PDB file of C-alpha atoms in Angstrom:
ATOM      1  CA  MET A   1      18.631   1.359  -2.702  1.00 62.00           C
ATOM      2  CA  ALA A   2      21.728  -0.472  -4.033  1.00 83.00           C
ATOM      3  CA  VAL A   3      21.613  -3.667  -6.121  1.00 92.00           C
ATOM      4  CA  ASP A   4      25.599  -5.115  -5.579  1.00 93.00           C
ATOM      5  CA  ALA A   5      26.633  -8.129  -7.643  1.00 93.00           C
ATOM      6  CA  LEU A   6      25.426 -10.755  -5.062  1.00 95.00           C
ATOM      7  CA  ASP A   7      21.865  -9.268  -5.049  1.00 95.00           C
ATOM      8  CA  ALA A   8      22.088  -9.610  -8.648  1.00 95.00           C
ATOM      9  CA  ARG A   9      23.030 -13.335  -8.715  1.00 95.00           C
ATOM     10  CA  ILE A  10      19.759 -13.785  -6.273  1.00 96.00           C
ATOM     11  CA  LEU A  11      17.252 -11.906  -8.067  1.00 96.00           C
ATOM     12  CA  ARG A  12      18.786 -13.760 -11.495  1.00 94.00           C
ATOM     13  CA  LEU A  13      18.434 -16.995  -9.906  1.00 95.00           C
ATOM     14  CA  LEU A  14      14.746 -16.131  -8.834  1.00 94.00           C
ATOM     15  CA  LEU A  15      13.535 -15.428 -11.977  1.00 92.00           C
ATOM     16  CA  GLU A  16      15.365 -18.533 -13.687  1.00 92.00           C
ATOM     17  CA  ARG A  17      14.095 -20.769 -11.104  1.00 93.00           C
ATOM     18  CA  PRO A  18      10.954 -19.589  -9.500  1.00 91.00           C
ATOM     19  CA  ARG A  19       9.874 -22.755  -7.924  1.00 91.00           C
ATOM     20  CA  THR A  20      13.029 -23.442  -6.002  1.00 93.00           C
ATOM     21  CA  SER A  21      13.651 -23.471  -1.846  1.00 94.00           C
ATOM     22  CA  ALA A  22      15.464 -21.355  -0.359  1.00 94.00           C
ATOM     23  CA  ARG A  23      18.081 -24.009   0.626  1.00 95.00           C
ATOM     24  CA  GLU A  24      18.884 -24.833  -2.612  1.00 96.00           C
ATOM     25  CA  TYR A  25      19.253 -21.301  -4.056  1.00 96.00           C
ATOM     26  CA  ALA A  26      21.788 -20.803  -0.972  1.00 96.00           C
ATOM     27  CA  ARG A  27      23.578 -23.939  -2.311  1.00 96.00           C
ATOM     28  CA  LEU A  28      23.725 -22.643  -5.869  1.00 96.00           C
ATOM     29  CA  LEU A  29      25.299 -19.471  -4.831  1.00 96.00           C
ATOM     30  CA  GLY A  30      27.695 -20.991  -2.067  1.00 96.00           C
ATOM     31  CA  ILE A  31      25.975 -18.793   0.692  1.00 96.00           C
ATOM     32  CA  ALA A  32      24.933 -19.208   3.846  1.00 96.00           C
ATOM     33  CA  ARG A  33      20.891 -19.749   4.624  1.00 96.00           C
ATOM     34  CA  GLY A  34      20.530 -17.131   6.565  1.00 96.00           C
ATOM     35  CA  THR A  35      22.873 -14.717   4.492  1.00 96.00           C
ATOM     36  CA  LEU A  36      20.157 -15.669   1.285  1.00 96.00           C
ATOM     37  CA  GLN A  37      17.428 -14.565   3.511  1.00 96.00           C
ATOM     38  CA  ALA A  38      18.504 -11.775   5.076  1.00 96.00           C
ATOM     39  CA  ARG A  39      19.439 -10.267   1.515  1.00 96.00           C
ATOM     40  CA  LEU A  40      15.555 -11.309  -0.175  1.00 96.00           C
ATOM     41  CA  ASP A  41      13.799  -9.671   3.235  1.00 96.00           C
ATOM     42  CA  ARG A  42      15.950  -6.450   2.486  1.00 96.00           C
ATOM     43  CA  LEU A  43      15.275  -6.732  -1.567  1.00 96.00           C
ATOM     44  CA  GLU A  44      11.407  -7.127  -0.621  1.00 95.00           C
ATOM     45  CA  ARG A  45      11.575  -4.306   2.058  1.00 95.00           C
ATOM     46  CA  ASP A  46      13.597  -1.397  -0.284  1.00 94.00           C
ATOM     47  CA  GLY A  47      10.922  -2.877  -3.302  1.00 94.00           C
ATOM     48  CA  VAL A  48      13.033  -4.523  -5.527  1.00 95.00           C
ATOM     49  CA  ILE A  49      11.269  -7.867  -5.041  1.00 94.00           C
ATOM     50  CA  THR A  50       7.252  -7.094  -5.590  1.00 93.00           C
ATOM     51  CA  GLY A  51       6.210 -10.317  -5.728  1.00 87.00           C
ATOM     52  CA  THR A  52       6.371 -13.892  -5.666  1.00 84.00           C
ATOM     53  CA  GLY A  53       2.907 -15.503  -7.225  1.00 82.00           C
ATOM     54  CA  PRO A  54       3.027 -16.912 -10.562  1.00 84.00           C
ATOM     55  CA  ARG A  55       2.672 -14.924 -14.001  1.00 87.00           C
ATOM     56  CA  LEU A  56      -0.323 -15.971 -15.525  1.00 91.00           C
ATOM     57  CA  SER A  57      -1.447 -15.848 -19.402  1.00 94.00           C
ATOM     58  CA  PRO A  58      -4.428 -14.359 -20.326  1.00 97.00           C
ATOM     59  CA  ALA A  59      -4.840 -15.793 -23.471  1.00 96.00           C
ATOM     60  CA  ALA A  60      -4.757 -19.242 -21.535  1.00 96.00           C
ATOM     61  CA  LEU A  61      -7.752 -17.576 -19.235  1.00 96.00           C
ATOM     62  CA  GLY A  62      -9.769 -17.145 -22.624  1.00 97.00           C
ATOM     63  CA  HIS A  63      -8.569 -13.508 -23.206  1.00 98.00           C
ATOM     64  CA  PRO A  64      -5.828 -13.599 -26.184  1.00 98.00           C
ATOM     65  CA  VAL A  65      -6.369  -9.975 -27.348  1.00 98.00           C
ATOM     66  CA  LEU A  66      -4.292  -7.600 -26.101  1.00 98.00           C
ATOM     67  CA  ALA A  67      -4.395  -3.865 -26.517  1.00 98.00           C
ATOM     68  CA  PHE A  68      -3.458  -0.661 -25.284  1.00 98.00           C
ATOM     69  CA  VAL A  69      -5.679   1.935 -24.305  1.00 98.00           C
ATOM     70  CA  HIS A  70      -4.971   5.648 -24.128  1.00 97.00           C
ATOM     71  CA  ILE A  71      -7.359   7.737 -21.987  1.00 98.00           C
ATOM     72  CA  GLU A  72      -7.947  11.364 -21.882  1.00 97.00           C
ATOM     73  CA  VAL A  73      -9.420  12.728 -18.274  1.00 97.00           C
ATOM     74  CA  THR A  74     -10.901  15.886 -18.164  1.00 97.00           C
ATOM     75  CA  GLN A  75      -8.814  18.244 -15.724  1.00 95.00           C
ATOM     76  CA  GLY A  76      -9.082  17.334 -11.850  1.00 95.00           C
ATOM     77  CA  HIS A  77     -10.469  13.392 -12.546  1.00 97.00           C
ATOM     78  CA  LEU A  78      -7.008  11.421 -12.849  1.00 97.00           C
ATOM     79  CA  ASP A  79      -6.994  10.341  -9.583  1.00 97.00           C
ATOM     80  CA  SER A  80     -11.279   9.007  -9.824  1.00 98.00           C
ATOM     81  CA  VAL A  81     -11.090   7.403 -13.330  1.00 98.00           C
ATOM     82  CA  ALA A  82      -7.852   6.033 -12.153  1.00 98.00           C
ATOM     83  CA  ASN A  83      -9.662   4.260  -9.087  1.00 97.00           C
ATOM     84  CA  ASP A  84     -12.788   3.535 -11.425  1.00 98.00           C
ATOM     85  CA  LEU A  85     -10.293   1.612 -13.554  1.00 98.00           C
ATOM     86  CA  GLY A  86      -9.652  -1.178 -11.141  1.00 97.00           C
ATOM     87  CA  ASP A  87     -12.997  -2.003 -11.377  1.00 97.00           C
ATOM     88  CA  VAL A  88     -12.877  -2.803 -14.696  1.00 98.00           C
ATOM     89  CA  PRO A  89     -11.617  -6.791 -14.596  1.00 98.00           C
ATOM     90  CA  GLU A  90     -10.444  -6.787 -18.697  1.00 98.00           C
ATOM     91  CA  ILE A  91      -7.352  -4.147 -16.857  1.00 98.00           C
ATOM     92  CA  ILE A  92      -4.653  -5.586 -15.934  1.00 97.00           C
ATOM     93  CA  GLU A  93      -2.452  -2.295 -15.747  1.00 97.00           C
ATOM     94  CA  ALA A  94      -2.600   1.451 -16.030  1.00 98.00           C
ATOM     95  CA  PHE A  95      -0.341   4.370 -15.799  1.00 98.00           C
ATOM     96  CA  SER A  96      -0.761   7.503 -15.605  1.00 97.00           C
ATOM     97  CA  ILE A  97       1.486   8.823 -18.649  1.00 97.00           C
ATOM     98  CA  THR A  98       2.816  12.189 -20.717  1.00 95.00           C
ATOM     99  CA  GLY A  99       2.442  12.603 -24.247  1.00 89.00           C
ATOM    100  CA  GLY A 100      -1.172  11.513 -26.672  1.00 82.00           C
ATOM    101  CA  GLY A 101      -3.102  11.174 -23.297  1.00 88.00           C
ATOM    102  CA  ASP A 102      -3.597  11.181 -19.344  1.00 97.00           C
ATOM    103  CA  LEU A 103      -3.655   7.143 -18.687  1.00 98.00           C
ATOM    104  CA  MET A 104      -2.526   4.178 -20.355  1.00 98.00           C
ATOM    105  CA  ALA A 105      -4.245   0.633 -19.736  1.00 98.00           C
ATOM    106  CA  ARG A 106      -3.257  -2.489 -20.768  1.00 98.00           C
ATOM    107  CA  VAL A 107      -6.551  -3.888 -21.765  1.00 98.00           C
ATOM    108  CA  VAL A 108      -6.899  -7.725 -22.743  1.00 98.00           C
ATOM    109  CA  ALA A 109     -10.255  -9.233 -24.083  1.00 98.00           C
ATOM    110  CA  ARG A 110     -12.175 -12.585 -25.351  1.00 98.00           C
ATOM    111  CA  ASP A 111     -11.899 -11.403 -29.022  1.00 98.00           C
ATOM    112  CA  PRO A 112     -12.060  -7.814 -30.837  1.00 98.00           C
ATOM    113  CA  ALA A 113     -16.215  -7.123 -29.961  1.00 98.00           C
ATOM    114  CA  HIS A 114     -15.485  -7.881 -26.358  1.00 98.00           C
ATOM    115  CA  LEU A 115     -12.901  -5.552 -26.288  1.00 98.00           C
ATOM    116  CA  GLU A 116     -15.355  -3.035 -28.202  1.00 98.00           C
ATOM    117  CA  ASP A 117     -17.494  -3.457 -24.872  1.00 98.00           C
ATOM    118  CA  VAL A 118     -14.925  -2.524 -22.944  1.00 98.00           C
ATOM    119  CA  ILE A 119     -13.852   0.713 -24.547  1.00 98.00           C
ATOM    120  CA  GLN A 120     -17.575   1.308 -24.384  1.00 98.00           C
ATOM    121  CA  ARG A 121     -17.678   1.139 -20.661  1.00 98.00           C
ATOM    122  CA  LEU A 122     -14.275   3.027 -20.257  1.00 98.00           C
ATOM    123  CA  VAL A 123     -15.700   5.857 -22.391  1.00 97.00           C
ATOM    124  CA  GLN A 124     -18.964   6.337 -19.754  1.00 97.00           C
ATOM    125  CA  LEU A 125     -16.737   6.480 -16.706  1.00 97.00           C
ATOM    126  CA  PRO A 126     -17.375  10.189 -15.169  1.00 97.00           C
ATOM    127  CA  GLY A 127     -14.149  12.238 -16.224  1.00 97.00           C
ATOM    128  CA  VAL A 128     -13.285  10.295 -19.309  1.00 98.00           C
ATOM    129  CA  VAL A 129     -13.183  12.502 -22.567  1.00 97.00           C
ATOM    130  CA  ARG A 130     -12.258   9.936 -25.279  1.00 96.00           C
ATOM    131  CA  THR A 131      -9.922   6.864 -25.778  1.00 97.00           C
ATOM    132  CA  ARG A 132      -7.588   5.771 -28.376  1.00 97.00           C
ATOM    133  CA  THR A 133      -6.973   2.037 -28.828  1.00 98.00           C
ATOM    134  CA  GLU A 134      -3.812   0.177 -30.242  1.00 97.00           C
ATOM    135  CA  MET A 135      -4.309  -3.522 -30.667  1.00 98.00           C
ATOM    136  CA  VAL A 136      -1.077  -5.337 -30.467  1.00 98.00           C
ATOM    137  CA  LEU A 137      -0.447  -8.089 -33.612  1.00 97.00           C
ATOM    138  CA  ARG A 138       2.343 -10.175 -32.148  1.00 96.00           C
ATOM    139  CA  GLU A 139       4.376 -10.131 -28.977  1.00 95.00           C
ATOM    140  CA  ARG A 140       8.011  -9.555 -29.625  1.00 96.00           C
ATOM    141  CA  VAL A 141       9.871  -9.072 -26.461  1.00 96.00           C
ATOM    142  CA  PRO A 142       8.056 -11.020 -24.190  1.00 92.00           C
ATOM    143  CA  TYR A 143       8.187  -8.937 -20.706  1.00 91.00           C
ATOM    144  CA  ARG A 144      11.332 -10.075 -19.410  1.00 92.00           C
ATOM    145  CA  MET A 145      13.905  -9.115 -16.248  1.00 93.00           C
ATOM    146  CA  VAL A 146      16.894 -11.294 -16.628  1.00 93.00           C
ATOM    147  CA  PRO A 147      19.106  -9.175 -18.829  1.00 95.00           C
ATOM    148  CA  LEU A 148      17.912  -5.736 -16.833  1.00 95.00           C
ATOM    149  CA  VAL A 149      19.393  -8.066 -13.612  1.00 94.00           C
ATOM    150  CA  GLU A 150      22.636  -8.812 -15.344  1.00 93.00           C
ATOM    151  CA  SER A 151      23.413  -5.456 -16.481  1.00 94.00           C
ATOM    152  CA  VAL A 152      22.599  -4.093 -12.972  1.00 93.00           C
ATOM    153  CA  GLY A 153      25.208  -6.970 -11.700  1.00 91.00           C
ATOM    154  CA  ARG A 154      27.840  -5.950 -14.164  1.00 91.00           C
ATOM    155  CA  ALA A 155      27.847  -2.541 -13.019  1.00 90.00           C
ATOM    156  CA  ALA A 156      27.688  -3.046  -9.586  1.00 88.00           C
ATOM    157  CA  GLN A 157      31.152  -5.736  -9.774  1.00 86.00           C
ATOM    158  CA  ARG A 158      32.831  -3.075 -11.696  1.00 87.00           C
ATOM    159  CA  SER A 159      31.993  -0.526  -9.559  1.00 82.00           C
ATOM    160  CA  THR A 160      33.529  -2.662  -6.406  1.00 72.00           C
TER     161      THR A 160
END
């Protein structure tokens, strides 16, 4: 799905001002509210916009420890292990990967001892061969999308 320059401007506003009304977005962009709504509907339908909820801080929820856990899985057990990861509340994301391991999970914990407990729970899952954990010391580049949206918007503008 192609994102054009107007779509990029809409996405940037959504990211920078998530609590603004559709009417205000349309006013800021200088477009009709119906045009904005049609664009938003298409961006959602095409999977560009995947959610509208708040972004929460695990640290503020009492889980300041962040780690990435690489999980090696017995052949043929990838789907079942991935499903089991969904039962572990401290896993906030998990991905199939190439390289050192089969899955990588983003794990949060209250403290290092709690992280160890979570890892021990993972090791006991049927199909898990071993894990390798990397604890995060400090976030250097927070999750962001605005620079990517701006880049896509510039590219769309150049191609028109």
